[in-house]
C-alpha cells in the first residue's frame, strides 16, 4: 500500500510549489471569465438551453479532443505541450475580450469563443495531470491531486464573487480581459520548469498507434473501466449545478451577477471542505463507500437547491454539493493515475476526462432542455435522481482500492544476440514460449494463462493463442504476434512489477529444465520486402 503522507507534503517540492501558485492565479482568471460568460449569455438570450450550452461549449472539446491530447502527452515532452496550450488559451481569451469590448458579441459568437477556450483546455489537461508524476514522487501523488483540487476550489470560493463584482461594475469584457492576463504567470512558471524526462531508445508511436495502444490498455484494464464509467455517471448528474446555477441565481433567487458569483463561491467553499475531509475519510473508509456518499450527498444538495428561494438556504445546499464534487472527482482522478503505468498515464487520463466531461456535456444539454420544458427546479430534481443511480451503480461497478500494486517498469529489455540484422520496421514478429506442465497442474496453469492473455493483449500482443502438443501433452506453447521488432521491444518494456506475480506463478508451474524457452521469429513471405532484413550487421533500431 502507498504510505499515507501529510496533505501538504508536495509543497516541499519547489517546482510543484511554483506551478501550483501560478495555476491558482490562472484558475482565478478562468473563474472570473466563467461568470462573465454565463451572465453575458443571460443578457443575450432568454433560452434556458442556450444558457446551459455555455457549460457544454467548454466541456465538449475536452470530451472530443482529450484522446488526441493524451496521445500527445505520452509521446512528446509534456512541458512543451503545456506551454503552447497556454499560449493558445491566452490568444483565445484576448479575442473573446475584444469581441465583448467592441459590442459585437452574439449568443453563437460567445459559444464559439468558449468552445475555443475549451479546446485549449482539452490540450492542456492530460499533460498537466500526467505531469504530477513528473513533479512529485508516487507516494505524494494523491496529495498533489488533492492540493490541485484545493487550489481550484479556493479560487472557486472567491473567484466567482470577484467575477460577479467585476461584471456588475465593468461588464463582461473586463472579466475576459482579466482571464487573458492571468495566463502570464503560469506561462512564466512553465518556461522556468525544467523536468528530467527519461530518454527512450525507441521511436515515437504514430498518433494512430498511440491512440490504439491507449484504448487497448484501458479496455483490457477492468479497474480503469469501472472508474471511468462511474466518473461519467457522476458528471452527468453533478453538472446540473454548474450548468443551471445562472438560472438558479436569476430565476429562483431573483438575483444579479453578484448573486451568481456568491452561489459559485459557496460551491467552492464546500469543495475546500471536501479536500479537507478526503484524507481522514480515505484512512477510514473504502473508496467505493466514499464515492457513494459523495453521490448521495450531492443528490440531497440538489433537492434542497431546487426547493430553496433564499440565498441563506441555497448556500448550505451548495456547500454540500461542492464537498461531494471534489471528493468524488479527486478520487476518480487518483484511481486512474495510480492504476496506469507512466507510459500510458496521459492517455488513461484523457479517456477518463472524455468520460467525465462527456457526462457533463450531455448532462448540461439534458438538464437545460428539462429546465426549458418544466422549470429549473424540476431539472435539479431529475439530476438528483441521476446521482442516486450513480451511487447504486457501485453495486456492479465498485471502485478499486489504491496503491495495492506497483506499476513501475521491470527494467529495460536486453535483446538476445541475433544473427539476422533486423530493422526497426522488420516484421511481423511471432513469439512462442514453451512450458512443461504436469497434468495435475493444468487447471491452475489455464487459470494463470487466462490472466497472461489479458496482460499480453493489453500491452500490444495480437493473435494470442495457447497450444498443446498432441504427441507430448505436457508441452504447452504460448504464441502471439507483434507488428515489428520495435513493437516487440516496446511490448516487453511495458511489463510492470505487478505483472511479475503472474510470471512467478507460471515459473512455479513449469517443470522443464531452466526457464521456459522463448522463440523469437520473423514471418517470411515468398519474396521479402526490400530492405526487410540483412545477414551480417548487429541489431539496430532506427
Coordinates of C-alpha atoms in Angstrom, one line a residue, residues 163-383:
X163 CA -16.2 37.9 -11.2
X164 CA -19.7 38.9 -10.3
X165 CA -18.5 42.2 -8.9
X166 CA -16.3 42.8 -12.0
X167 CA -19.2 42.1 -14.4
X168 CA -21.6 44.2 -12.4
X169 CA -19.1 47.1 -12.2
X170 CA -17.2 47.0 -15.5
X171 CA -19.0 44.5 -17.8
X172 CA -18.1 41.1 -19.2
X173 CA -15.3 42.4 -21.4
X174 CA -13.3 43.3 -18.2
X175 CA -13.8 39.7 -16.9
X176 CA -12.5 38.3 -20.2
X177 CA -9.5 40.6 -20.1
X178 CA -8.5 39.6 -16.6
X179 CA -8.6 36.0 -17.7
X180 CA -6.3 36.6 -20.6
X181 CA -3.7 38.4 -18.3
X182 CA -4.0 35.5 -15.7
X183 CA -2.2 33.1 -18.1
X184 CA 1.1 35.0 -18.0
X185 CA 2.3 33.8 -14.5
X186 CA 1.7 30.2 -15.5
X187 CA 3.5 30.6 -18.8
X188 CA 6.5 32.0 -16.9
X189 CA 6.4 29.1 -14.4
X190 CA 6.2 26.5 -17.2
X191 CA 9.1 28.1 -19.0
X192 CA 11.2 28.1 -15.8
X193 CA 10.4 24.4 -15.0
X194 CA 13.0 22.0 -16.4
X195 CA 11.7 18.4 -15.9
X196 CA 14.1 15.5 -16.4
X197 CA 12.2 13.2 -18.7
X198 CA 13.7 9.7 -19.1
X199 CA 15.2 9.1 -22.5
X200 CA 13.7 6.5 -24.8
X201 CA 15.7 4.5 -27.3
X202 CA 12.5 3.7 -29.2
X203 CA 10.9 6.0 -31.8
X204 CA 7.7 7.7 -31.0
X205 CA 4.5 5.9 -31.8
X206 CA 2.4 7.4 -34.6
X207 CA -0.8 9.2 -33.4
X208 CA -2.9 6.3 -34.7
X209 CA -0.8 3.7 -32.9
X210 CA -0.7 5.7 -29.7
X211 CA -4.5 6.1 -29.7
X212 CA -4.9 2.4 -30.4
X213 CA -2.5 1.2 -27.7
X214 CA -4.0 3.6 -25.2
X215 CA -7.5 2.4 -26.0
X216 CA -6.4 -1.2 -25.8
X217 CA -4.7 -0.7 -22.4
X218 CA -7.8 0.9 -20.9
X219 CA -10.2 -1.7 -22.5
X220 CA -8.1 -4.5 -21.0
X221 CA -8.0 -2.9 -17.5
X222 CA -11.2 -3.6 -15.7
X223 CA -10.4 -1.3 -12.8
X224 CA -9.9 1.7 -15.2
X225 CA -13.2 0.9 -17.0
X226 CA -15.1 0.9 -13.7
X227 CA -13.6 4.2 -12.6
X228 CA -14.4 5.9 -15.9
X229 CA -18.0 4.6 -16.1
X230 CA -18.6 5.9 -12.6
X231 CA -17.0 9.2 -13.4
X232 CA -19.2 9.6 -16.4
X233 CA -22.4 8.8 -14.4
X234 CA -21.3 11.2 -11.7
X235 CA -20.5 14.0 -14.2
X236 CA -23.9 13.6 -16.0
X237 CA -25.8 14.3 -12.8
X238 CA -23.5 16.6 -11.0
X239 CA -23.0 19.1 -13.9
X240 CA -26.5 20.3 -13.2
X241 CA -25.2 22.7 -10.6
X242 CA -22.7 24.5 -12.9
X243 CA -25.0 24.4 -15.9
X244 CA -28.1 25.7 -14.2
X245 CA -26.6 28.0 -11.5
X246 CA -27.0 31.2 -13.6
X247 CA -30.7 30.3 -13.8
X248 CA -30.9 29.5 -10.1
X249 CA -29.4 32.9 -9.3
X250 CA -31.7 34.7 -11.8
X251 CA -35.0 32.8 -11.6
X252 CA -35.1 31.1 -8.2
X253 CA -33.3 33.7 -6.2
X254 CA -34.3 36.7 -8.3
X255 CA -30.6 37.9 -8.0
X256 CA -27.9 39.7 -10.0
X257 CA -24.5 38.8 -11.4
X258 CA -23.2 39.3 -7.8
X259 CA -25.7 36.7 -6.6
X260 CA -24.4 34.2 -9.2
X261 CA -20.8 34.8 -8.1
X262 CA -21.8 34.3 -4.4
X263 CA -23.5 31.0 -5.2
X264 CA -20.5 29.8 -7.1
X265 CA -18.3 30.9 -4.1
X266 CA -20.4 28.8 -1.8
X267 CA -19.9 25.8 -4.1
X268 CA -16.2 26.4 -4.0
X269 CA -16.1 26.7 -0.2
X270 CA -17.8 23.3 0.0
X271 CA -15.2 21.8 -2.3
X272 CA -12.4 23.1 0.0
X273 CA -14.2 21.3 2.9
X274 CA -14.3 18.2 0.7
X275 CA -10.5 18.4 0.2
X276 CA -10.0 18.7 4.0
X277 CA -12.2 15.6 4.5
X278 CA -10.6 13.5 1.8
X279 CA -7.6 12.3 3.9
X280 CA -9.5 11.3 7.0
X281 CA -12.2 9.6 5.0
X282 CA -9.7 7.6 2.9
X283 CA -8.0 6.5 6.1
X284 CA -11.3 5.1 7.5
X285 CA -13.5 4.1 4.5
X286 CA -13.2 2.2 1.3
X287 CA -13.0 4.2 -1.9
X288 CA -16.4 2.8 -3.0
X289 CA -18.1 4.0 0.2
X290 CA -16.7 7.5 -0.2
X291 CA -17.9 7.7 -3.8
X292 CA -21.4 6.5 -2.8
X293 CA -21.5 9.0 0.0
X294 CA -20.4 11.8 -2.4
X295 CA -23.2 10.9 -4.9
X296 CA -25.9 10.7 -2.3
X297 CA -24.9 13.9 -0.5
X298 CA -24.7 15.8 -3.8
X299 CA -28.2 14.5 -4.7
X300 CA -29.5 15.8 -1.4
X301 CA -27.9 19.1 -2.1
X302 CA -29.6 19.3 -5.5
X303 CA -33.0 18.6 -4.0
X304 CA -32.5 21.4 -1.4
X305 CA -31.3 23.7 -4.2
X306 CA -34.5 23.1 -6.2
X307 CA -36.7 23.8 -3.1
X308 CA -34.9 27.0 -1.9
X309 CA -35.9 30.5 -2.8
X310 CA -33.4 32.1 -0.4
X311 CA -29.7 32.6 -0.6
X312 CA -29.4 31.6 3.1
X313 CA -30.8 28.1 2.2
X314 CA -29.2 27.8 -1.2
X315 CA -25.7 28.4 0.2
X316 CA -25.7 25.4 2.5
X317 CA -27.0 23.2 -0.3
X318 CA -24.1 24.3 -2.5
X319 CA -21.6 23.7 0.3
X320 CA -22.8 20.0 0.4
X321 CA -22.7 19.8 -3.4
X322 CA -19.2 21.2 -3.5
X323 CA -17.9 18.7 -1.0
X324 CA -19.4 15.8 -2.9
X325 CA -18.0 17.2 -6.1
X326 CA -14.3 17.3 -5.1
X327 CA -14.4 14.0 -3.0
X328 CA -15.7 12.0 -6.0
X329 CA -13.7 13.6 -8.8
X330 CA -10.4 13.7 -7.0
X331 CA -10.8 10.0 -6.0
X332 CA -11.6 9.1 -9.6
X333 CA -8.5 11.0 -10.8
X334 CA -6.2 9.4 -8.3
X335 CA -7.5 6.0 -9.1
X336 CA -6.8 6.4 -12.8
X337 CA -3.3 7.8 -12.2
X338 CA -2.3 5.0 -9.8
X339 CA -3.8 2.3 -12.0
X340 CA -1.8 3.3 -15.1
X341 CA 1.9 2.9 -15.7
X342 CA 3.8 6.0 -16.8
X343 CA 4.0 5.1 -20.5
X344 CA 0.2 5.3 -20.8
X345 CA -0.9 7.6 -18.0
X346 CA -1.6 10.6 -20.3
X347 CA -3.9 8.5 -22.5
X348 CA -5.6 6.9 -19.5
X349 CA -6.3 10.4 -18.1
X350 CA -7.5 11.6 -21.4
X351 CA -10.0 8.7 -21.6
X352 CA -11.1 9.5 -18.0
X353 CA -11.6 13.1 -18.9
X354 CA -13.5 12.1 -22.0
X355 CA -15.8 10.0 -19.8
X356 CA -16.4 12.7 -17.1
X357 CA -16.6 15.7 -19.4
X358 CA -18.7 13.7 -21.8
X359 CA -21.1 13.0 -19.0
X360 CA -21.1 16.7 -18.1
X361 CA -21.6 17.8 -21.7
X362 CA -24.6 15.5 -22.2
X363 CA -25.9 16.3 -18.8
X364 CA -25.7 20.1 -19.3
X365 CA -27.7 19.7 -22.6
X366 CA -30.3 17.4 -21.0
X367 CA -30.8 19.5 -17.8
X368 CA -31.1 22.6 -19.9
X369 CA -33.8 21.0 -22.0
X370 CA -35.6 19.8 -18.9
X371 CA -35.5 23.3 -17.5
X372 CA -36.9 24.7 -20.7
X373 CA -39.8 22.3 -20.5
X374 CA -40.6 22.1 -16.8
X375 CA -38.5 24.7 -15.0
X376 CA -35.2 24.9 -13.2
X377 CA -36.4 23.1 -10.0
X378 CA -37.6 20.0 -12.0
X379 CA -34.2 19.8 -13.8
X380 CA -32.4 19.8 -10.4
X381 CA -34.7 17.1 -9.0
X382 CA -34.1 14.9 -12.1
X383 CA -30.3 15.4 -11.8

